[in-house]
Amino acid sequence: MAIRLMDLDSPFFNTLHRIMDLTEDAEKNLNAPTRTYVRDAKALAATPADVKEYPNSYVFVIDMPGLKSGDIKVQVEDDNVLLISGERKREEEKEKEGGKYLRMERRLGKLMRKFTLPENANTDAISAVCLDGVLTVTVNKLPPPQPKKPKTIEVNIA
């Protein structure tokens, strides 16, 4: 029986090397973020907001261009996270009429912001108004806690 030494440039070693590279790539992809996570992260980064504090409320002002009030969601998660989201879609009816885009620069897709509310935010008293593409969300503050009055205990003589 003849033993033949294989050359490192042989097809067998090349194939084995490719398989090992594919395994490393698969491991990297398992640790990669999901598409939903990446989309939400981009939406968070691309949605600017102004936050103002007043004596009785917090006000969040967010540009939501081209969205109708039915396309905007304002939610409270985990009792203290304000989630504001919406999605602007492409106007397809005009394309059906024979028009086509020559340039598309306006932002399409998801708009989203999350804010952690302070402890004195009243999550039961939130209002939202969208006017001319600007969403204003007002979160009322809880009244400050009343300081406890000292309790007087009557001393009885026994």
XYZ file of C-alpha atoms in Angstrom:
158
model
C 0.000 0.000 0.000
C 1.478 3.246 -1.078
C 1.200 6.328 1.132
C 0.896 9.524 -0.735
C 1.631 12.838 0.948
C -0.848 15.562 0.153
C 0.208 18.941 -0.930
C -1.180 21.962 1.032
C -2.456 23.381 -2.249
C -4.450 20.242 -3.011
C -8.204 20.500 -3.686
C -8.906 18.581 -0.478
C -7.148 21.129 1.724
C -8.674 24.042 -0.196
C -12.179 22.653 0.384
C -11.433 21.978 4.057
C -10.173 25.542 4.444
C -13.357 26.972 2.860
C -15.560 24.903 5.190
C -13.677 26.196 8.216
C -14.081 29.793 6.983
C -17.834 29.290 6.502
C -18.147 27.984 10.062
C -16.434 31.124 11.420
C -18.746 33.354 9.337
C -21.808 31.494 10.635
C -20.692 32.041 14.242
C -20.245 35.760 13.578
C -23.741 35.968 12.057
C -25.321 34.249 15.070
C -24.037 37.076 17.276
C -25.096 39.788 14.820
C -28.130 41.958 15.646
C -31.442 41.097 13.996
C -32.881 43.174 11.157
C -35.662 44.433 13.426
C -33.141 45.624 15.993
C -31.085 47.433 13.340
C -34.218 49.029 11.843
C -35.395 50.218 15.258
C -31.938 51.541 16.143
C -31.841 53.534 12.900
C -35.342 54.877 13.572
C -34.317 55.948 17.076
C -31.190 57.678 15.803
C -32.979 59.443 12.934
C -35.919 60.845 14.911
C -34.928 64.117 16.591
C -36.931 65.372 19.565
C -37.111 68.331 21.917
C -37.922 67.719 25.582
C -39.066 70.590 27.782
C -39.852 70.676 31.483
C -42.488 73.005 32.876
C -43.581 73.402 36.506
C -46.558 71.050 36.005
C -45.574 68.917 32.997
C -43.011 67.462 30.614
C -43.470 68.217 26.907
C -41.992 66.139 24.073
C -41.947 67.732 20.595
C -41.157 65.454 17.647
C -41.278 66.080 13.898
C -43.501 63.492 12.236
C -43.616 64.770 8.647
C -46.248 63.359 6.343
C -47.969 61.237 8.984
C -51.637 61.365 9.824
C -52.716 61.084 13.454
C -53.878 57.491 12.817
C -50.339 56.520 11.742
C -48.769 57.689 15.025
C -48.682 55.591 18.202
C -48.022 56.982 21.666
C -47.645 54.248 24.288
C -46.330 53.757 27.816
C -44.298 50.591 28.408
C -43.119 49.198 31.743
C -44.968 51.993 33.617
C -42.258 54.575 32.897
C -41.112 54.368 29.245
C -42.828 56.655 26.748
C -42.720 55.120 23.251
C -43.609 57.314 20.277
C -43.627 55.659 16.860
C -44.979 55.924 13.350
C -44.215 54.853 9.822
C -44.212 56.821 6.611
C -44.807 54.740 3.508
C -44.246 55.422 -0.162
C -47.140 56.998 -2.080
C -47.879 54.171 -4.493
C -51.083 55.504 -6.031
C -49.197 58.166 -7.988
C -46.842 55.552 -9.405
C -49.839 53.590 -10.669
C -50.944 56.636 -12.673
C -47.774 56.378 -14.743
C -45.495 58.618 -12.696
C -42.120 57.455 -11.503
C -39.580 58.819 -9.091
C -36.590 60.588 -10.585
C -35.209 61.396 -7.154
C -36.383 60.259 -3.741
C -34.805 62.244 -0.891
C -37.559 62.417 1.718
C -37.200 59.921 4.503
C -39.422 56.846 4.392
C -39.774 54.165 6.992
C -40.141 53.969 10.714
C -39.911 56.890 13.118
C -39.472 56.003 16.773
C -38.292 57.451 20.079
C -38.233 56.076 23.615
C -37.989 58.204 26.726
C -37.625 57.030 30.307
C -40.043 59.126 32.328
C -39.081 60.492 35.742
C -40.757 59.175 38.888
C -43.022 62.203 39.192
C -44.563 61.712 35.719
C -48.278 60.932 35.772
C -48.634 58.213 33.136
C -52.418 58.368 33.501
C -52.471 62.004 32.312
C -50.814 62.020 28.883
C -52.117 63.956 25.901
C -50.857 64.067 22.312
C -51.608 66.591 19.551
C -50.260 66.495 15.985
C -50.390 69.812 14.117
C -48.685 70.466 10.771
C -46.455 67.386 11.093
C -45.263 68.245 14.599
C -46.318 65.931 17.414
C -46.547 67.415 20.902
C -46.910 64.945 23.770
C -47.620 66.388 27.210
C -47.068 64.299 30.337
C -48.429 65.916 33.475
C -46.458 65.732 36.689
C -47.755 64.158 39.860
C -48.272 66.622 42.699
C -45.367 66.660 45.131
C -45.913 64.416 48.141
C -47.241 66.181 51.186
C -44.774 66.266 54.042
C -45.899 64.091 56.884
C -47.083 65.991 59.896
C -45.714 64.822 63.188
C -48.136 62.659 65.028
C -48.785 63.616 68.631
C -49.376 60.791 71.010
C -51.180 61.478 74.254
C -49.419 60.265 77.337
C -51.678 58.718 79.965
C -50.745 58.679 83.622
C -51.163 55.255 85.131
